[in-house]
Every structure is written in structure tokens, then in C-alpha cells.
Tab-separated table of C-alpha atoms in Angstrom:
chain	number	residue	atom	x	y	z
A	1	GLN	CA	38.513	-132.172	-11.997
A	2	SER	CA	40.122	-130.486	-14.927
A	3	THR	CA	43.187	-132.767	-14.686
A	4	TRP	CA	41.064	-135.411	-16.429
A	5	GLY	CA	41.000	-133.563	-19.743
A	6	ARG	CA	43.613	-130.916	-20.385
A	7	THR	CA	43.277	-128.296	-23.074
A	8	PHE	CA	45.458	-125.380	-24.010
A	9	ARG	CA	44.773	-121.909	-25.390
A	10	ILE	CA	45.191	-122.955	-28.977
A	11	ASN	CA	42.841	-123.654	-31.863
A	12	SER	CA	42.817	-127.443	-31.692
A	13	PHE	CA	43.725	-130.363	-29.457
A	14	PHE	CA	43.307	-134.110	-29.391
A	15	PHE	CA	42.187	-136.844	-27.003
A	16	ILE	CA	43.801	-140.268	-26.924
A	17	ILE	CA	41.291	-142.835	-25.716
A	18	ILE	CA	42.122	-146.467	-25.052
A	19	VAL	CA	39.086	-148.750	-25.276
A	20	LYS	CA	39.635	-152.498	-24.929
A	21	GLY	CA	43.206	-152.168	-26.149
A	22	ASN	CA	42.345	-150.073	-29.169
A	23	ILE	CA	43.765	-146.573	-29.376
A	24	GLU	CA	41.487	-143.950	-30.829
A	25	ILE	CA	42.589	-140.394	-31.549
A	26	MET	CA	39.900	-137.766	-31.861
A	27	ILE	CA	40.875	-134.370	-33.260
A	28	VAL	CA	38.645	-131.576	-32.058
A	29	SER	CA	39.009	-128.217	-33.775
A	30	VAL	CA	37.762	-125.617	-31.370
A	31	LYS	CA	39.074	-122.430	-29.852
A	32	TRP	CA	38.062	-122.751	-26.198
A	33	ASP	CA	38.660	-119.131	-25.278
A	34	SER	CA	36.452	-117.905	-28.102
A	35	ILE	CA	33.627	-120.304	-27.291
A	36	PHE	CA	33.560	-120.110	-23.531
A	37	SER	CA	34.064	-116.383	-23.203
A	38	SER	CA	31.675	-115.500	-26.014
A	39	THR	CA	29.050	-112.982	-24.963
A	40	GLU	CA	26.672	-114.480	-27.479
A	41	TYR	CA	27.214	-117.950	-26.038
A	42	PHE	CA	26.505	-116.758	-22.507
A	43	GLU	CA	23.471	-114.711	-23.513
A	44	GLY	CA	25.323	-111.417	-23.327
A	45	TYR	CA	27.121	-111.918	-20.031
A	46	SER	CA	30.433	-113.667	-19.475
A	47	PRO	CA	32.981	-112.388	-16.933
A	48	PHE	CA	35.247	-115.434	-17.241
A	49	CYS	CA	37.082	-117.590	-19.775
A	50	VAL	CA	38.327	-121.184	-19.832
A	51	SER	CA	42.077	-121.612	-19.954
A	52	LEU	CA	44.976	-123.729	-18.690
A	53	ILE	CA	45.630	-123.317	-14.949
A	54	ASN	CA	48.790	-125.435	-14.771
A	55	ASP	CA	49.993	-128.883	-15.841
A	56	ASN	CA	48.765	-130.535	-12.629
A	57	VAL	CA	45.328	-128.924	-12.450
A	58	GLY	CA	44.628	-128.616	-16.162
A	59	ARG	CA	41.964	-126.190	-17.368
A	60	GLY	CA	39.695	-124.003	-15.277
A	61	CYS	CA	37.744	-120.749	-15.277
A	62	ILE	CA	39.531	-117.416	-14.837
A	63	ALA	CA	37.822	-114.111	-14.007
A	64	THR	CA	38.256	-111.651	-16.891
A	65	LYS	CA	37.206	-108.716	-14.699
A	66	ASN	CA	36.644	-107.897	-11.035
A	67	ILE	CA	33.511	-109.713	-9.893
A	68	ASN	CA	31.545	-108.321	-6.957
A	69	GLU	CA	29.928	-110.370	-4.220
A	70	ASN	CA	26.402	-111.559	-5.219
A	71	GLU	CA	27.116	-110.806	-8.874
A	72	ILE	CA	25.701	-113.349	-11.325
A	73	ILE	CA	28.446	-114.789	-13.532
A	74	LEU	CA	26.329	-117.303	-15.420
A	75	CYS	CA	22.643	-117.727	-16.220
A	76	VAL	CA	21.914	-120.405	-18.788
A	77	LYS	CA	19.406	-123.114	-19.625
A	78	SER	CA	20.600	-126.705	-19.585
A	79	SER	CA	21.539	-128.670	-22.678
A	80	THR	CA	19.653	-131.664	-21.338
A	81	SER	CA	18.178	-132.718	-18.011
A	82	VAL	CA	16.147	-135.362	-16.228
A	83	LEU	CA	14.132	-135.644	-13.015
A	84	ARG	CA	14.562	-138.640	-10.744
A	85	ASP	CA	11.695	-141.105	-10.560
A	86	ASP	CA	10.571	-139.900	-7.118
A	87	PHE	CA	10.107	-136.334	-8.434
A	88	SER	CA	8.997	-136.913	-12.022
A	89	LYS	CA	5.267	-136.809	-11.212
A	90	ASN	CA	5.204	-133.695	-9.042
A	91	TYR	CA	7.587	-131.368	-10.899
A	92	CYS	CA	7.664	-129.996	-14.431
A	93	THR	CA	10.037	-132.032	-16.541
A	94	TYR	CA	11.423	-128.906	-18.293
A	95	CYS	CA	11.523	-126.086	-15.736
A	96	PHE	CA	11.402	-128.196	-12.536
A	97	CYS	CA	8.691	-126.141	-10.811
A	98	GLU	CA	6.191	-127.954	-8.591
A	99	VAL	CA	2.983	-128.888	-10.419
A	100	GLU	CA	-0.339	-130.643	-9.894
A	101	LEU	CA	-0.960	-134.154	-11.192
A	102	LYS	CA	-3.595	-133.079	-13.732
A	103	ASN	CA	-1.067	-132.589	-16.539
A	104	ILE	CA	0.954	-135.757	-16.031
A	105	CYS	CA	1.631	-137.899	-19.089
A	106	THR	CA	-0.699	-140.876	-18.748
A	107	ASP	CA	1.308	-142.966	-21.237
A	108	CYS	CA	4.612	-143.121	-19.365
A	109	GLU	CA	3.681	-141.541	-15.997
A	110	LYS	CA	7.234	-140.215	-15.848
A	111	CYS	CA	6.655	-136.637	-17.027
A	112	ASN	CA	4.528	-133.761	-15.813
A	113	PHE	CA	4.228	-130.231	-17.161
A	114	CYS	CA	3.461	-126.751	-15.915
A	115	GLU	CA	0.945	-124.627	-17.830
A	116	SER	CA	3.683	-122.361	-19.189
A	117	CYS	CA	5.642	-125.267	-20.720
A	118	ILE	CA	2.455	-126.754	-22.157
A	119	GLU	CA	1.827	-123.488	-23.988
A	120	LYS	CA	5.308	-123.783	-25.517
A	121	GLY	CA	4.562	-127.243	-26.879
A	122	ALA	CA	5.853	-129.469	-24.078
A	123	LYS	CA	3.420	-132.316	-24.603
A	124	SER	CA	3.931	-132.627	-28.343
A	125	PHE	CA	7.711	-132.652	-27.924
A	126	HIS	CA	7.535	-135.154	-25.056
A	127	LYS	CA	5.436	-137.550	-27.127
A	128	ILE	CA	8.514	-138.485	-29.144
A	129	GLU	CA	10.584	-139.508	-26.147
A	130	CYS	CA	7.513	-141.034	-24.494
A	131	ASP	CA	6.860	-143.339	-27.456
A	132	TRP	CA	10.490	-144.449	-27.345
A	133	TYR	CA	10.379	-144.978	-23.574
A	134	ASN	CA	7.364	-147.289	-23.834
A	135	LYS	CA	9.264	-149.436	-26.339
A	136	THR	CA	12.072	-150.149	-23.888
A	137	PRO	CA	12.129	-153.599	-22.232
A	138	LYS	CA	9.548	-153.839	-19.450
A	139	GLU	CA	12.162	-155.012	-16.968
A	140	LEU	CA	13.862	-151.616	-17.326
A	141	ARG	CA	10.631	-149.779	-16.468
A	142	THR	CA	9.779	-151.450	-13.169
A	143	ASN	CA	9.596	-149.585	-9.875
A	144	GLU	CA	12.639	-151.539	-8.684
A	145	ILE	CA	14.999	-150.064	-11.299
A	146	PRO	CA	15.622	-146.295	-11.611
A	147	THR	CA	14.611	-145.073	-15.064
A	148	GLU	CA	16.285	-141.674	-15.084
A	149	LEU	CA	19.421	-142.790	-16.947
A	150	MET	CA	17.315	-144.317	-19.704
A	151	ARG	CA	15.068	-141.238	-19.895
A	152	PHE	CA	18.141	-138.997	-19.917
A	153	GLY	CA	19.574	-140.797	-22.938
A	154	LEU	CA	16.255	-140.798	-24.790
A	155	ARG	CA	15.824	-137.076	-24.231
A	156	TYR	CA	19.322	-136.392	-25.518
A	157	VAL	CA	18.608	-138.214	-28.794
A	158	CYS	CA	15.251	-136.450	-29.037
A	159	LEU	CA	16.983	-133.086	-28.642
A	160	LEU	CA	19.574	-133.952	-31.265
A	161	GLU	CA	17.027	-134.939	-33.865
A	162	ASN	CA	14.137	-132.542	-33.231
A	163	GLU	CA	13.584	-128.835	-32.713
A	164	ASN	CA	12.235	-127.940	-29.296
A	165	PRO	CA	11.385	-124.739	-27.400
A	166	PHE	CA	13.043	-125.687	-24.105
A	167	GLN	CA	16.696	-126.090	-24.973
A	168	GLY	CA	18.626	-123.069	-23.771
A	169	GLU	CA	22.311	-123.719	-24.304
A	170	GLY	CA	23.023	-125.393	-27.634
A	171	ILE	CA	23.203	-129.143	-27.229
A	172	GLU	CA	25.976	-129.208	-29.820
A	173	TYR	CA	28.364	-127.940	-27.116
A	174	MET	CA	27.979	-131.264	-25.271
A	175	LYS	CA	30.605	-132.708	-27.599
A	176	HIS	CA	33.229	-130.390	-26.074
A	177	LEU	CA	32.980	-132.041	-22.654
A	178	CYS	CA	35.572	-134.666	-21.847
A	179	ALA	CA	34.506	-138.277	-21.347
A	180	HIS	CA	36.814	-139.761	-18.700
A	181	HIS	CA	36.556	-143.426	-19.698
A	182	THR	CA	39.431	-144.653	-17.553
A	183	LEU	CA	37.758	-143.361	-14.372
A	184	VAL	CA	34.548	-145.331	-14.911
A	185	SER	CA	34.240	-148.622	-13.015
A	186	GLU	CA	33.736	-151.832	-14.973
A	187	GLU	CA	30.266	-152.259	-13.467
A	188	ARG	CA	29.160	-148.765	-14.492
A	189	SER	CA	30.719	-149.176	-17.904
A	190	LYS	CA	28.594	-152.262	-18.541
A	191	VAL	CA	25.433	-150.424	-17.464
A	192	PHE	CA	26.229	-147.471	-19.750
A	193	ALA	CA	26.915	-149.809	-22.666
A	194	MET	CA	23.655	-151.677	-22.066
A	195	TYR	CA	21.547	-148.506	-21.987
A	196	GLY	CA	23.338	-147.224	-25.067
A	197	ALA	CA	22.509	-150.431	-26.953
A	198	VAL	CA	18.836	-150.294	-25.942
A	199	ILE	CA	18.446	-146.619	-26.870
A	200	SER	CA	20.235	-147.132	-30.174
A	201	ALA	CA	17.945	-150.014	-31.113
A	202	ILE	CA	14.746	-148.123	-30.259
A	203	THR	CA	15.582	-144.700	-31.684
A	204	LYS	CA	17.608	-145.943	-34.681
A	205	PHE	CA	20.405	-143.650	-33.455
A	206	LYS	CA	23.370	-145.748	-34.509
A	207	GLN	CA	26.208	-143.902	-32.783
A	208	ARG	CA	26.419	-145.952	-29.597
A	209	LYS	CA	29.781	-144.431	-28.775
A	210	ILE	CA	28.160	-141.002	-28.445
A	211	LEU	CA	25.511	-142.446	-26.114
A	212	TYR	CA	28.133	-144.167	-23.978
A	213	GLU	CA	30.134	-140.948	-23.764
A	214	LEU	CA	26.959	-139.061	-22.845
A	215	PHE	CA	26.518	-141.188	-19.727
A	216	VAL	CA	30.176	-140.750	-18.806
A	217	LYS	CA	29.945	-136.974	-19.308
A	218	ARG	CA	26.810	-136.873	-17.193
A	219	LEU	CA	28.650	-138.697	-14.416
A	220	PHE	CA	31.419	-136.094	-14.196
A	221	ASN	CA	29.778	-132.876	-15.440
A	222	ALA	CA	26.153	-132.801	-14.283
A	223	HIS	CA	24.831	-130.270	-11.774
A	224	ALA	CA	22.220	-131.382	-9.267
A	225	ILE	CA	18.733	-129.911	-9.351
A	226	PRO	CA	18.090	-128.536	-5.817
A	227	GLY	CA	16.565	-131.038	-3.426
A	228	GLY	CA	18.115	-133.970	-5.259
A	229	LYS	CA	15.291	-133.869	-7.823
A	230	GLY	CA	17.550	-134.803	-10.720
A	231	TRP	CA	20.398	-133.400	-12.744
A	232	ILE	CA	21.119	-131.028	-15.580
A	233	VAL	CA	24.110	-130.818	-17.904
A	234	VAL	CA	25.353	-127.363	-18.873
A	235	PRO	CA	28.649	-127.381	-20.813
A	236	ALA	CA	29.360	-123.739	-19.943
A	237	ALA	CA	29.271	-124.624	-16.232
A	238	SER	CA	31.362	-127.770	-16.491
A	239	PHE	CA	34.827	-126.204	-16.405
A	240	PHE	CA	34.906	-124.909	-12.833
A	241	ASN	CA	37.368	-126.656	-10.545
A	242	HIS	CA	36.574	-127.803	-7.021
A	243	SER	CA	37.821	-126.482	-3.694
A	244	CYS	CA	36.641	-127.195	-0.152
A	245	CYS	CA	37.933	-123.873	1.175
A	246	ASP	CA	38.306	-121.362	-1.669
A	247	CYS	CA	34.874	-121.787	-3.231
A	248	ASN	CA	33.856	-118.327	-4.509
A	249	VAL	CA	30.763	-119.151	-6.615
A	250	ASN	CA	27.570	-121.004	-5.742
A	251	PHE	CA	25.278	-122.632	-8.293
A	252	THR	CA	21.540	-123.136	-8.058
A	253	VAL	CA	18.657	-123.837	-10.429
A	254	ASN	CA	15.848	-121.273	-10.471
A	255	SER	CA	12.112	-121.846	-10.932
A	256	LYS	CA	12.409	-121.511	-14.724
A	257	GLY	CA	15.038	-124.219	-15.042
A	258	TYR	CA	18.036	-121.899	-15.477
A	259	LEU	CA	21.365	-122.690	-13.862
A	260	ILE	CA	22.515	-119.598	-11.958
A	261	GLY	CA	26.121	-119.027	-10.886
A	262	ARG	CA	26.510	-116.267	-8.280
A	263	ALA	CA	29.692	-115.013	-6.592
A	264	ASN	CA	29.673	-115.508	-2.819
A	265	LYS	CA	32.610	-113.131	-2.342
A	266	PHE	CA	34.634	-110.571	-4.280
A	267	ILE	CA	36.738	-112.199	-7.028
A	268	GLU	CA	39.699	-110.279	-8.370
A	269	LYS	CA	40.370	-110.188	-12.113
A	270	GLY	CA	42.775	-112.987	-13.055
A	271	LYS	CA	41.828	-115.228	-10.139
A	272	GLU	CA	40.427	-118.714	-10.664
A	273	ILE	CA	36.707	-119.160	-10.106
A	274	LEU	CA	36.109	-122.202	-7.891
A	275	ILE	CA	33.044	-124.094	-6.764
A	276	SER	CA	32.412	-126.926	-4.322
A	277	TYR	CA	31.221	-130.203	-5.807
A	278	ILE	CA	30.108	-131.477	-2.393
A	279	ASP	CA	29.140	-130.271	1.089
A	280	LYS	CA	32.315	-128.395	1.997
A	281	ASP	CA	31.321	-128.382	5.688
A	282	ALA	CA	31.334	-132.174	5.952
A	283	SER	CA	34.195	-133.925	7.729
A	284	TYR	CA	37.482	-134.451	5.914
A	285	GLU	CA	36.885	-138.200	5.651
A	286	ASN	CA	33.362	-137.789	4.270
A	287	ARG	CA	34.445	-135.132	1.768
A	288	GLN	CA	37.231	-137.289	0.382
A	289	LEU	CA	34.974	-140.345	0.289
A	290	GLU	CA	32.244	-138.498	-1.629
A	291	LEU	CA	34.689	-136.945	-4.095
A	292	MET	CA	36.340	-140.275	-4.805
A	293	LYS	CA	33.027	-142.133	-5.070
A	294	THR	CA	31.355	-139.594	-7.357
A	295	PHE	CA	34.187	-137.845	-9.212
A	296	SER	CA	37.129	-140.235	-8.807
A	297	PHE	CA	39.631	-137.779	-7.335
A	298	ARG	CA	40.934	-136.646	-3.955
A	299	CYS	CA	40.954	-132.974	-3.023
A	300	THR	CA	44.288	-131.417	-2.075
A	301	CYS	CA	43.120	-127.882	-1.294
A	302	LYS	CA	44.614	-126.035	1.694
A	303	LYS	CA	41.776	-127.136	3.980
A	304	CYS	CA	42.161	-130.788	3.074
A	305	GLU	CA	45.945	-130.685	3.308
A	306	LEU	CA	45.698	-129.226	6.824
A	307	GLU	CA	43.006	-131.629	8.028
A	308	SER	CA	44.792	-134.662	6.593
A	309	LYS	CA	47.667	-134.076	9.033
A	310	LYS	CA	45.482	-134.085	12.144
């Protein structure tokens, strides 16, 4: 929900973050319109820009031209991603295609690779994060505790510090996503802090604050890999607002690991591009419950306003 972090069409802005009573002000010099409507940034195709919608909604994505039904508005590789434990053995860790067990990493048993990704150097790149993973406390690598959050953080550090052939969208753009600290529960905050401390100790990456913010950004900005296989974070796709009734773009992940945004109806130039964060056909109660549980906001679109009065 763009209300969480408002930005304006200017060259710089600031966040005020309150952590344990301490006020921190972070100045970020960035021209959002130039970054998020850049044809170079979107691999030569960008029919929208990020700008302020209004004071209540905050920022969102606006069509910069007429967009036809079924037209692709975004096709980009993730900055970072992870497969859930249940899928990590049977799907390629980089492009998410289904694979045989013959190429699975025998050291961690949490990564598998397709032949195409192996040719690009998948195994040699994975060895770095694999070595780190096997240094984590054993109690965090049991079958009873999900490991994807730990593996997600390790991969992020690995991407920051090493060149790799699988990163599509520049990972440096992750810093432009807002970290909504005040919307994170105390229980989750403790888990994020714990994982950040463990990863920092193992990788020698000393900026725990960045790791903590990574987990918060993942919570509010990640897109699901189809079938619930895991999640990917794509900064360029993290500025679309939600609607249960006016959703005009659908996102999916293709067999090569690209996030694809495709218009499901005609979108007039100047109109806001909207997506649905949840199953928009679920009942009003279930929609609101899922949005509050996952994204910490209630939807007030026309459909929800109407159904709330019944």
C-alpha cells in the first residue's frame, strides 16, 4: 500500500524512522520518475511511471500511454528470490523450472539447477551461499523450521558482494523500496533481527540494519512464485497499488524466472495501473483478513465499500 511510504515527483525525499525511541532520518537522493520510467531500466519497455496519486493513497503507477488488453507492461528478472523448502529440491533455484534430482546440491540439499543455469555458472555461484548456509546454527536447519528466510538473506548478501549471471534487475534498486518498520509485529521483528545477526556473523556483512530492512521489504514487496513455490523481489514491480475490483494488470512468473506484468483490459493513458495482492474473488471478510494479516492494511475500494454495508 503506497500510503506506507510517500514520495513526490522531486529529486530527493527523506524517511523518518523511529526505532526504539531513536529518530533516524535517511536522505535518499533519487528522481523516481527518471528511474522507474527509464526505458533502459525496464529493458527497453516502460509504459508507466511512478508518481504521487494523492495524499491518502501516496505513490502508484500511472499509464504513460494507452495500454491494450493483453499487452505486456513489464518483463524483468528479479533482484533476489528464494524457493520454499518444499519446492527447493524439485525446481531450479534461479529460473524456477521443474528439474530432476540429479543436479541437486548435495552439501545443503536446498538448491537444484536446470542444465541451462548450470551452463551459466549456477553451481559455482551457489557454492558461496551454500558454504555460508552450512555454517548457520544446526537448529535453524532442521526440518521443523523453514529455512527460506535465512537462505533469502544469504543470497542477498551473496548478490551484493559477488558478480553473478542470474541477476536481472539491478539489486542496487532494492534500497529504493520502503521498509515499513511500524507495521511489523514485535514477534516478527525479533525473528528478523535474529536472522540478521546470524547472517552478519557468518558472512562478515556488518550492516545488520540493511539485513533487517531486507526482511521487512520482502514482507511488503515480494511477489509470489506461481504455485506458492517461493517469492521474488522486483523493485520495478513494487509500486503498484491494490484493488479488489479495478485490477487491470496480472503478474506471473514465466519458465525463465522473469516477472511478467500483462494488462487484462484496456488502460487509458493517465489512469492508475492496479493489481490485486490477493484472491479478489474471495469473500469480503477473507479478503480483508488476508490483507491485514499479510500487508497490514484494509482495502477501501468500491467493491469493499459496497460489501461492507451488507
